[in-house]
mmCIF file with all atom_site columns, C-alpha atoms in Angstrom:
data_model
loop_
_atom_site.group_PDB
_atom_site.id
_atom_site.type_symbol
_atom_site.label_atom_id
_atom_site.label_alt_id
_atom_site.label_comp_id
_atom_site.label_asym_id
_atom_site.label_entity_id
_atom_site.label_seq_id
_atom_site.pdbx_PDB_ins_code
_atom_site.Cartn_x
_atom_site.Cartn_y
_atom_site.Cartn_z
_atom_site.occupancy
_atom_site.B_iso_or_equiv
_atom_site.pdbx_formal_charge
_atom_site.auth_seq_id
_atom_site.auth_comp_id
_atom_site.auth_asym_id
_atom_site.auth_atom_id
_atom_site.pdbx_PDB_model_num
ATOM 1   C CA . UNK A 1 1   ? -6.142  -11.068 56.572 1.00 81.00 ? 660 UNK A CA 1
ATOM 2   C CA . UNK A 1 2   ? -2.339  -11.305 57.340 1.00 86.00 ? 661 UNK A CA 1
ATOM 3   C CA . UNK A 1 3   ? 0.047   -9.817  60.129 1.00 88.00 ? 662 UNK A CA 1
ATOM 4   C CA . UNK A 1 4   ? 0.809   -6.741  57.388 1.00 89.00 ? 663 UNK A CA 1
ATOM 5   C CA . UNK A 1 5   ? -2.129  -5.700  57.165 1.00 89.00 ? 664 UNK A CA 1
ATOM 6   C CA . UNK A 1 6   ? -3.330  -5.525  60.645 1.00 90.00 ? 665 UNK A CA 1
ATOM 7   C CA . UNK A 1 7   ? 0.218   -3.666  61.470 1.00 92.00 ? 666 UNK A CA 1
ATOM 8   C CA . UNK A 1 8   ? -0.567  -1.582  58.629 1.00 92.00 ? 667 UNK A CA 1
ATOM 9   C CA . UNK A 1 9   ? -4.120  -0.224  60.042 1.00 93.00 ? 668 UNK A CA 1
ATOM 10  C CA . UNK A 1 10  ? -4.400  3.529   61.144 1.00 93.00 ? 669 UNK A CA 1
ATOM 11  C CA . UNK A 1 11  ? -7.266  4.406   63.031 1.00 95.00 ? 670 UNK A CA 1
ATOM 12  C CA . UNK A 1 12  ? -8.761  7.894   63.153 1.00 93.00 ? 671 UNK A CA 1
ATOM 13  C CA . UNK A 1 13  ? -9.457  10.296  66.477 1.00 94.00 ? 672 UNK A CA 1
ATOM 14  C CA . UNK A 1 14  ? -13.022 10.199  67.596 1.00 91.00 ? 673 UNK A CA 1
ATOM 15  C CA . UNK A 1 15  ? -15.160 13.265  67.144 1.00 85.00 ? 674 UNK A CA 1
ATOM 16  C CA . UNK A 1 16  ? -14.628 15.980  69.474 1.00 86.00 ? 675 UNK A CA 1
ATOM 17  C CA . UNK A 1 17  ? -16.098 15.712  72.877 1.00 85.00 ? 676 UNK A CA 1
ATOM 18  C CA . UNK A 1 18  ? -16.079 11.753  72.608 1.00 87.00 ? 677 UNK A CA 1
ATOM 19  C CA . UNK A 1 19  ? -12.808 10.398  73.883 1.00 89.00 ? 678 UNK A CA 1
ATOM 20  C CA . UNK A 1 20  ? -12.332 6.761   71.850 1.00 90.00 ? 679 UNK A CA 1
ATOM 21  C CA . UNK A 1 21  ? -11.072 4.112   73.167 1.00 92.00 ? 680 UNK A CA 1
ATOM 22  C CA . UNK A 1 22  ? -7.349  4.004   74.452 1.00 92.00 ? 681 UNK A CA 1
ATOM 23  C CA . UNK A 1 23  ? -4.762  3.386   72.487 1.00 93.00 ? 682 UNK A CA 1
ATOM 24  C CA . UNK A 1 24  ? -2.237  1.328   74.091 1.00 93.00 ? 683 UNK A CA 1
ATOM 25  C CA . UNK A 1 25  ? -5.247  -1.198  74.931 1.00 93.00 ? 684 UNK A CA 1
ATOM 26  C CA . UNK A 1 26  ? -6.398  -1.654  71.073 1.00 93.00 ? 685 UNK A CA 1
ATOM 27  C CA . UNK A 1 27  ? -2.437  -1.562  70.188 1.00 94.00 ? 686 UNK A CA 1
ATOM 28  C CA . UNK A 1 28  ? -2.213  -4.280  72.792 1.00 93.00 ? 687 UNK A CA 1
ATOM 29  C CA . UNK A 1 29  ? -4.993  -6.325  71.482 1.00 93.00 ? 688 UNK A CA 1
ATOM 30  C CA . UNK A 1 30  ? -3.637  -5.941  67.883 1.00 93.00 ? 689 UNK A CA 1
ATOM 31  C CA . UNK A 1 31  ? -0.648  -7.554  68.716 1.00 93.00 ? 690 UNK A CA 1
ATOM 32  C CA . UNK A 1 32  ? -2.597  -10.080 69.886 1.00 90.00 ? 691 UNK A CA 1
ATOM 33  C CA . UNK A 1 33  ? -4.537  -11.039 66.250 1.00 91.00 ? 692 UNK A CA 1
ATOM 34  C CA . UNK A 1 34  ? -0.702  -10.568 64.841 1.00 91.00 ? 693 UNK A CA 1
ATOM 35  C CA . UNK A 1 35  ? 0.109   -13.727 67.134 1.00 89.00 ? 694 UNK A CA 1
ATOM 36  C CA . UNK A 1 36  ? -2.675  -15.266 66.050 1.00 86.00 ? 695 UNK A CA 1
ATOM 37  C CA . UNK A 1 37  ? -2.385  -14.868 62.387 1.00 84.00 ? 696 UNK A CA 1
ATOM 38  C CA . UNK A 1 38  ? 1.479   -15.198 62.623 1.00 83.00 ? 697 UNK A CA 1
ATOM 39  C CA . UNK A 1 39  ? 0.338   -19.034 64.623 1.00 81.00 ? 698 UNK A CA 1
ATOM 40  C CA . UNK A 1 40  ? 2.245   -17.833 67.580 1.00 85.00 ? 699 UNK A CA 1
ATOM 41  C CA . UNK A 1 41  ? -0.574  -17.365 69.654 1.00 82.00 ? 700 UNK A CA 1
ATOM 42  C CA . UNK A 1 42  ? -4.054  -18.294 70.027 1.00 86.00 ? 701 UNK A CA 1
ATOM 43  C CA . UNK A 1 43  ? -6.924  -16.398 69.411 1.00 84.00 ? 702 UNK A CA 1
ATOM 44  C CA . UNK A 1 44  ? -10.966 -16.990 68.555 1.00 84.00 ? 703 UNK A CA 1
ATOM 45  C CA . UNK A 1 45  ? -13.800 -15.118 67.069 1.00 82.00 ? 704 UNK A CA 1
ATOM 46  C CA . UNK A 1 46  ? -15.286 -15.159 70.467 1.00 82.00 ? 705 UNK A CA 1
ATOM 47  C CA . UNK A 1 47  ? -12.125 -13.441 72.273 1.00 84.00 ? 706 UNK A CA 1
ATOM 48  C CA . UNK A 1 48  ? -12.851 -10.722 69.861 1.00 86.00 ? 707 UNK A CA 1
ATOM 49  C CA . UNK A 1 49  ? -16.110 -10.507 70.746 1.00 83.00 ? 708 UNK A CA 1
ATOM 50  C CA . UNK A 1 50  ? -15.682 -10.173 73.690 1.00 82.00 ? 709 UNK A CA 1
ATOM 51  C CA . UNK A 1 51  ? -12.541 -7.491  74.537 1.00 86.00 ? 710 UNK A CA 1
ATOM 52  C CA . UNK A 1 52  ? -13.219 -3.874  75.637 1.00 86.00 ? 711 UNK A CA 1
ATOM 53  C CA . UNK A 1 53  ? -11.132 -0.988  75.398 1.00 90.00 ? 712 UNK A CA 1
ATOM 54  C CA . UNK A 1 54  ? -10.871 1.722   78.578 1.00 89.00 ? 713 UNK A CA 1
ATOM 55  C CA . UNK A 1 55  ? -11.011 5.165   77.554 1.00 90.00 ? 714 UNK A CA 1
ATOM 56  C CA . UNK A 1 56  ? -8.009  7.523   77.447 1.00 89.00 ? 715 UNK A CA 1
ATOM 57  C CA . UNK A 1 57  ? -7.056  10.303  80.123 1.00 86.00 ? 716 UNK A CA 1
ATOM 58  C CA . UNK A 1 58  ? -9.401  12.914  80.336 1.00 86.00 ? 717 UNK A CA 1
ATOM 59  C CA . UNK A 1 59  ? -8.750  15.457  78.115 1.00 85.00 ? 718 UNK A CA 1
ATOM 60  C CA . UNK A 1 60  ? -7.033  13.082  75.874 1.00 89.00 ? 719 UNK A CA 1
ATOM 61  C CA . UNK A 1 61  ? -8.737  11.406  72.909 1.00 90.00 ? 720 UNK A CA 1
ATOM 62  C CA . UNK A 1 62  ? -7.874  8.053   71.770 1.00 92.00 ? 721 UNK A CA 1
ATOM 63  C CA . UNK A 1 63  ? -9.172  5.693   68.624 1.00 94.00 ? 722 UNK A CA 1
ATOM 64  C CA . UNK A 1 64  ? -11.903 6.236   67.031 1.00 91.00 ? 723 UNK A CA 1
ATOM 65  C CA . UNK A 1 65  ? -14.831 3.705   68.349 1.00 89.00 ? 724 UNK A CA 1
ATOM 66  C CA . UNK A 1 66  ? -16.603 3.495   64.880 1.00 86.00 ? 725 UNK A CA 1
ATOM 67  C CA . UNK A 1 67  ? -13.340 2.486   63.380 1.00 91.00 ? 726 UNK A CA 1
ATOM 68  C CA . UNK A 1 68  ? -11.556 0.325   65.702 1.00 91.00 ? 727 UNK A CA 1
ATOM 69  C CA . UNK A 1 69  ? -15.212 -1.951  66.093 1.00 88.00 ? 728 UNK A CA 1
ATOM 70  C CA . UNK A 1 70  ? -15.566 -2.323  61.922 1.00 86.00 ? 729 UNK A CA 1
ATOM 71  C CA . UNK A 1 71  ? -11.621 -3.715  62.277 1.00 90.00 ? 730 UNK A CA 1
ATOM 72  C CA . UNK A 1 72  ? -12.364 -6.332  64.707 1.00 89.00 ? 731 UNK A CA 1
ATOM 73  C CA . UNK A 1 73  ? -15.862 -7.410  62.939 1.00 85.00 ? 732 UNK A CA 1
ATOM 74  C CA . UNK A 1 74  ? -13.446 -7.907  59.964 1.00 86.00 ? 733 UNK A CA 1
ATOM 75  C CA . UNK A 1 75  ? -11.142 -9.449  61.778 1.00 87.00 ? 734 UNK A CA 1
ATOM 76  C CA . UNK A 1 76  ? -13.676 -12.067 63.617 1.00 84.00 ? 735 UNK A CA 1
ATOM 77  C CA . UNK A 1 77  ? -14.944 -12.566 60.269 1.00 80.00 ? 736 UNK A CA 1
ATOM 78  C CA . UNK A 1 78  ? -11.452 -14.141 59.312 1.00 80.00 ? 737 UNK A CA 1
ATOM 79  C CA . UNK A 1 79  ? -11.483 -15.921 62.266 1.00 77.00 ? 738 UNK A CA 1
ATOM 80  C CA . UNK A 1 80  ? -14.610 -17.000 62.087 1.00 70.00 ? 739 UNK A CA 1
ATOM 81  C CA . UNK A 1 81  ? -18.189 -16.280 64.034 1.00 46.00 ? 740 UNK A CA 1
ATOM 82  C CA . UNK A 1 82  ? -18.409 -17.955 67.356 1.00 42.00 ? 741 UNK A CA 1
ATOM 83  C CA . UNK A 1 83  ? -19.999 -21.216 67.550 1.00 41.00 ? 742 UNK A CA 1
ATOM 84  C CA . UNK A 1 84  ? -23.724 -20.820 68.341 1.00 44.00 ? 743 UNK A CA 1
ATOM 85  C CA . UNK A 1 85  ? -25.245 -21.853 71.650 1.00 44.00 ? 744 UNK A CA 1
ATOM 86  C CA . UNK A 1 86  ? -28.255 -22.659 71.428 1.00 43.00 ? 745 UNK A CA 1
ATOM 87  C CA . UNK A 1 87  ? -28.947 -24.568 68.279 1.00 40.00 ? 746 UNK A CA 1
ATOM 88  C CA . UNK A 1 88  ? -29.897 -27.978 68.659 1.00 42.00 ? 747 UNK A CA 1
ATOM 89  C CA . UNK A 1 89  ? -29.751 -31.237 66.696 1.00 50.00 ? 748 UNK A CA 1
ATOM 90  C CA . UNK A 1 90  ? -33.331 -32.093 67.169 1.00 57.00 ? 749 UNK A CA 1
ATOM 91  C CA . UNK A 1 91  ? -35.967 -29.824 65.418 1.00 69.00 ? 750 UNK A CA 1
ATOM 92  C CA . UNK A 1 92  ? -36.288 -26.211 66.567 1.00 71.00 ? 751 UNK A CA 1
ATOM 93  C CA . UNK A 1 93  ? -39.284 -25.972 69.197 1.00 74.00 ? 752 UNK A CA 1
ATOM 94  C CA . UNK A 1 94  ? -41.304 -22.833 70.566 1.00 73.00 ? 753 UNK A CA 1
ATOM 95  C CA . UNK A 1 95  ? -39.521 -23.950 73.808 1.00 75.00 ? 754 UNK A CA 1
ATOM 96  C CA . UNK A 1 96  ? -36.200 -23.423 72.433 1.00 74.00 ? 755 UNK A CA 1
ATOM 97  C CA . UNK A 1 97  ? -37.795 -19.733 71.390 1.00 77.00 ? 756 UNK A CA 1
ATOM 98  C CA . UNK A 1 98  ? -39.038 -19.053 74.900 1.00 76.00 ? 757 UNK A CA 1
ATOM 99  C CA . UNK A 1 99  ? -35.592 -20.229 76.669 1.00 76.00 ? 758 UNK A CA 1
ATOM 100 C CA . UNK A 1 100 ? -32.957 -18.438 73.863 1.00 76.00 ? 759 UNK A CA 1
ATOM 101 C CA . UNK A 1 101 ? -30.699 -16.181 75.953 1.00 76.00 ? 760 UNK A CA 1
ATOM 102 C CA . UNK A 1 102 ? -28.210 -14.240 73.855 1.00 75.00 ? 761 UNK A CA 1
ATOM 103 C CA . UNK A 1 103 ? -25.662 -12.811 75.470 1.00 70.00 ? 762 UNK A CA 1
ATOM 104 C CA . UNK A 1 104 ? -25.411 -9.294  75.786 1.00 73.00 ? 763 UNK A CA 1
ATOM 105 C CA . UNK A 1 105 ? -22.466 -7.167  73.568 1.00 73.00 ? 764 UNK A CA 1
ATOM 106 C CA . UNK A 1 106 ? -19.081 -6.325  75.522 1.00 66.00 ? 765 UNK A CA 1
ATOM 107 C CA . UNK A 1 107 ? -18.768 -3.142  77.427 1.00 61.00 ? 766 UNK A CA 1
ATOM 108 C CA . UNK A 1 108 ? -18.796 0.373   74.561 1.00 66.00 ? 767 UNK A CA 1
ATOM 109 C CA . UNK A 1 109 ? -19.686 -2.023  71.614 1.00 72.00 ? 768 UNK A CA 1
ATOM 110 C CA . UNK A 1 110 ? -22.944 -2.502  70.135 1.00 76.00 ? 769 UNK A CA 1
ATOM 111 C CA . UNK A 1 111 ? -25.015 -5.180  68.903 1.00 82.00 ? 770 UNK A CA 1
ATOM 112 C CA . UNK A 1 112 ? -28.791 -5.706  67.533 1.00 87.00 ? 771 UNK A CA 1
ATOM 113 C CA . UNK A 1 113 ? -31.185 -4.260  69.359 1.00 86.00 ? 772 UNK A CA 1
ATOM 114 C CA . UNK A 1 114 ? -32.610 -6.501  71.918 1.00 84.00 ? 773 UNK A CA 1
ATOM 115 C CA . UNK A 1 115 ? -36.453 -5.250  71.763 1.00 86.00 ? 774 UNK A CA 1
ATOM 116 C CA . UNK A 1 116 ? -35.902 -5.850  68.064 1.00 88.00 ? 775 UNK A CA 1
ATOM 117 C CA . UNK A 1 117 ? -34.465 -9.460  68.152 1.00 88.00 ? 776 UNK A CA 1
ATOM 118 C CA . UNK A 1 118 ? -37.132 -9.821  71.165 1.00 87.00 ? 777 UNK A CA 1
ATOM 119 C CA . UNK A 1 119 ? -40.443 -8.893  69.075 1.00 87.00 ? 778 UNK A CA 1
ATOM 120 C CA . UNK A 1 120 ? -39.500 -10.885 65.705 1.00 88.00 ? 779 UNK A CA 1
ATOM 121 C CA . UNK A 1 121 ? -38.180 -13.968 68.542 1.00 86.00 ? 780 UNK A CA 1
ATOM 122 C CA . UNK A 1 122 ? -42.301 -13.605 69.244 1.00 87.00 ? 781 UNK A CA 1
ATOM 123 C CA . UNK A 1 123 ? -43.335 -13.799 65.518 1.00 86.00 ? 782 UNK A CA 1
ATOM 124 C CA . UNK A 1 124 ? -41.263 -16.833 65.107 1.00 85.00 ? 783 UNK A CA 1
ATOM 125 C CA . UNK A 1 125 ? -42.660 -18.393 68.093 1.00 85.00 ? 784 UNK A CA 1
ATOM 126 C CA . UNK A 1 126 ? -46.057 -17.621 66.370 1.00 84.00 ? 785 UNK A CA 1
ATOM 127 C CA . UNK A 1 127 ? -44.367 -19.495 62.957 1.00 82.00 ? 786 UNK A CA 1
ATOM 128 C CA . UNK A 1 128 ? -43.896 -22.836 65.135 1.00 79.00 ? 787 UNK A CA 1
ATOM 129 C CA . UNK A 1 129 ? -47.139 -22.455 66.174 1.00 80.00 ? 788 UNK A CA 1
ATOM 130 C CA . UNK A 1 130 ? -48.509 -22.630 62.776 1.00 77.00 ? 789 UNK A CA 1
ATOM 131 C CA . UNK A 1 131 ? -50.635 -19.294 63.791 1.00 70.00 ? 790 UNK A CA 1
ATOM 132 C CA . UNK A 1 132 ? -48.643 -16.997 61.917 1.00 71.00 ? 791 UNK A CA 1
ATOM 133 C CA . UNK A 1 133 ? -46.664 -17.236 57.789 1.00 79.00 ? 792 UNK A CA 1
ATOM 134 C CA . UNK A 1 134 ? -43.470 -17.029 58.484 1.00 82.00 ? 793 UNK A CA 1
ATOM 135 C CA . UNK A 1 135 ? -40.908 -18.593 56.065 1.00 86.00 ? 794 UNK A CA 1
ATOM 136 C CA . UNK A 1 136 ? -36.770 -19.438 55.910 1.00 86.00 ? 795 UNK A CA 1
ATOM 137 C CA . UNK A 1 137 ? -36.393 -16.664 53.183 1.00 90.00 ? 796 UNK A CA 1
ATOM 138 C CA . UNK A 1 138 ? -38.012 -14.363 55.298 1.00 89.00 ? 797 UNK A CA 1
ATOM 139 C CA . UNK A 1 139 ? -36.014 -15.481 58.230 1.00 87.00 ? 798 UNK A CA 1
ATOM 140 C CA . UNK A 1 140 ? -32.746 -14.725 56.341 1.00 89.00 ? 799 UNK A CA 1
ATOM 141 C CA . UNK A 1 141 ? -34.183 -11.722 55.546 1.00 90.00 ? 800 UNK A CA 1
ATOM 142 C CA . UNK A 1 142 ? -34.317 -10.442 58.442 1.00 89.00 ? 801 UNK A CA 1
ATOM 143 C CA . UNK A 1 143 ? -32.381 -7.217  59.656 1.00 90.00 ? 802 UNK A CA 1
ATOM 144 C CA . UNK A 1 144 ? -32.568 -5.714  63.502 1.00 90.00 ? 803 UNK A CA 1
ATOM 145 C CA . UNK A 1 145 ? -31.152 -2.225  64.298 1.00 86.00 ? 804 UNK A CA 1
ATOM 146 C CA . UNK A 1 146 ? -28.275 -1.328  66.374 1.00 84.00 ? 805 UNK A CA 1
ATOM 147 C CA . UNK A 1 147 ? -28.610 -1.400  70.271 1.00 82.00 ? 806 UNK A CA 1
ATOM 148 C CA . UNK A 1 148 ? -29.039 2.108   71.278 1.00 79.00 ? 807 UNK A CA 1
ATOM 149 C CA . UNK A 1 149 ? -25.715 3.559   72.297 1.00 69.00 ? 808 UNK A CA 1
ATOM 150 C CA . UNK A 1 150 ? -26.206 3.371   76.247 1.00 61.00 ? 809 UNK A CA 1
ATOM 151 C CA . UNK A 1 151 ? -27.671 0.446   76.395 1.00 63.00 ? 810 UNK A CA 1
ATOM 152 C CA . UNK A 1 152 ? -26.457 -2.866  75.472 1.00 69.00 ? 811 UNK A CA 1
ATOM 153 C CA . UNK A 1 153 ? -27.246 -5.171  72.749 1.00 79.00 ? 812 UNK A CA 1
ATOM 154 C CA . UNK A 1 154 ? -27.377 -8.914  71.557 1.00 82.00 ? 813 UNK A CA 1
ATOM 155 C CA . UNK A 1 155 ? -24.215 -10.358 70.408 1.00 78.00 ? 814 UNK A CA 1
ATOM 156 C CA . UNK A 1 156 ? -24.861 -10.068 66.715 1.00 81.00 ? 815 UNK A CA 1
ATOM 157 C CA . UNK A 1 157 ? -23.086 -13.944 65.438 1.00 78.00 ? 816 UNK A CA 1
ATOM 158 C CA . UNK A 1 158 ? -25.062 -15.027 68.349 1.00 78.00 ? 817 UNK A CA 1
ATOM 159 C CA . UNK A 1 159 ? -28.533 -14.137 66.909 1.00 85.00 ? 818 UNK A CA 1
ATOM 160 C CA . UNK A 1 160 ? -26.711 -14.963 63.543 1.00 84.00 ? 819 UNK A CA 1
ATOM 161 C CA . UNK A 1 161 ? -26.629 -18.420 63.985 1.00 81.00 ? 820 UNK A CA 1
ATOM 162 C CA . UNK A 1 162 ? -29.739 -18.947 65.707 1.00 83.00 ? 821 UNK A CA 1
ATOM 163 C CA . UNK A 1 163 ? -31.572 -17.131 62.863 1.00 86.00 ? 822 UNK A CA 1
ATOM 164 C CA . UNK A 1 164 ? -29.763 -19.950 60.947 1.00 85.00 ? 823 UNK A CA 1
ATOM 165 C CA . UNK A 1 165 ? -31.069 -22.655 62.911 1.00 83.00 ? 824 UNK A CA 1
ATOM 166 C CA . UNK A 1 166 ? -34.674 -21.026 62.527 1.00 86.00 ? 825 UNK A CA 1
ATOM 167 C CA . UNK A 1 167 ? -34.532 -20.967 59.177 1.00 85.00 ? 826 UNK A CA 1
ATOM 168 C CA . UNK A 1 168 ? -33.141 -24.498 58.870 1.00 85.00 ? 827 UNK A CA 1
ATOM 169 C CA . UNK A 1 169 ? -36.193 -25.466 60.542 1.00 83.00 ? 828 UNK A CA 1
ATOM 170 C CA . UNK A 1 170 ? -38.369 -23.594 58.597 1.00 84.00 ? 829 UNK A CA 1
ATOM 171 C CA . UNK A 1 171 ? -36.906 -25.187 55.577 1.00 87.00 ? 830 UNK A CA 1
ATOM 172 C CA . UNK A 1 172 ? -37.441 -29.189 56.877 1.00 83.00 ? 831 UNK A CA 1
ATOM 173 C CA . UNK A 1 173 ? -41.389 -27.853 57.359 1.00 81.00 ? 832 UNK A CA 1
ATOM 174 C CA . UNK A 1 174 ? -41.151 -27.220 53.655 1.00 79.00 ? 833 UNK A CA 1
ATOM 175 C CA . UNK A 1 175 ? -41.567 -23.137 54.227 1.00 75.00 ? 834 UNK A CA 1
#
């Protein structure tokens, strides 16, 4: 990704009735990964992450949502996911399945969809516990919805990495 091509990005207008996000906040923020990729500034996967947008004036509509959100996954992919958390040298215990907090998605973006993450965070438990087949492939298999629109989400590099870490442990117990 270079400056060019994130000055070069057009994003659409939201459907009508849904008002975006505002534009001189994403225009802001864009100039922001320009700094960043220029080196002028600093920037990291997890500041992405982590901005919101406000919404224009009412009866205004801004940039589209959809399109603004797949730009800044793109661009944290350049920059690269935020470390994980909660992975640990030692090996991967049930406690460390009981005691994972993700944290939730910024404010009007979405991530997996926590009862999702939640339920399979169960099965895995299960795994560790020998009670229940579970292996790495499986594990990397894995896919989770989005959050439902209203409600937030997990922070999807988040769960990422610590599907990583599962299946890194599943891996040293030769599943």
């Amino acid at each position: 990704m270079t400056p060019e091509e994130v000055r070069a990005v057009h994003f659409g207008k939201p459907a009508i009735g849904r008002r975006g996000y505002s534009e001189d906040e994403v225009d802001a923020f864009l100039d922001r990964v320009i700094a960043a990729l220029d080196g002028t500034a600093p920037l990291t996967a997890a500041e992405v992450e982590d901005v919101s947008f406000g919404k224009p004036a009412i009866g205004r509509r801004g940039y589209s949502e959809d399109e603004v959100d797949a730009f800044l996954d793109r661009v944290i992919a350049h920059l690269g996911a935020s470390a994980p958390t909660t992975t640990t040298t030692a090996p991967l215990t049930t406690q460390h399945i009981r005691t994972v907090r993700f944290p939730p998605t910024p404010f009007g973006r979405r991530g997996y969809d926590a009862t999702e993450v939640d339920a399979f965070l169960l099965k895995v438990e299960q795994a560790l516990n020998d009670a229940h087949p579970l292996t790495a492939q499986e594990v990397r298999d894995t896919q989770f919805g989005a959050s439902p629109r209203l409600g937030p989400g997990y922070r999807e590099s988040d769960v990422d990495a610590f599907l990583d870490a599962i299946a890194a442990e599943l891996t040293r117990r030769g599943r």
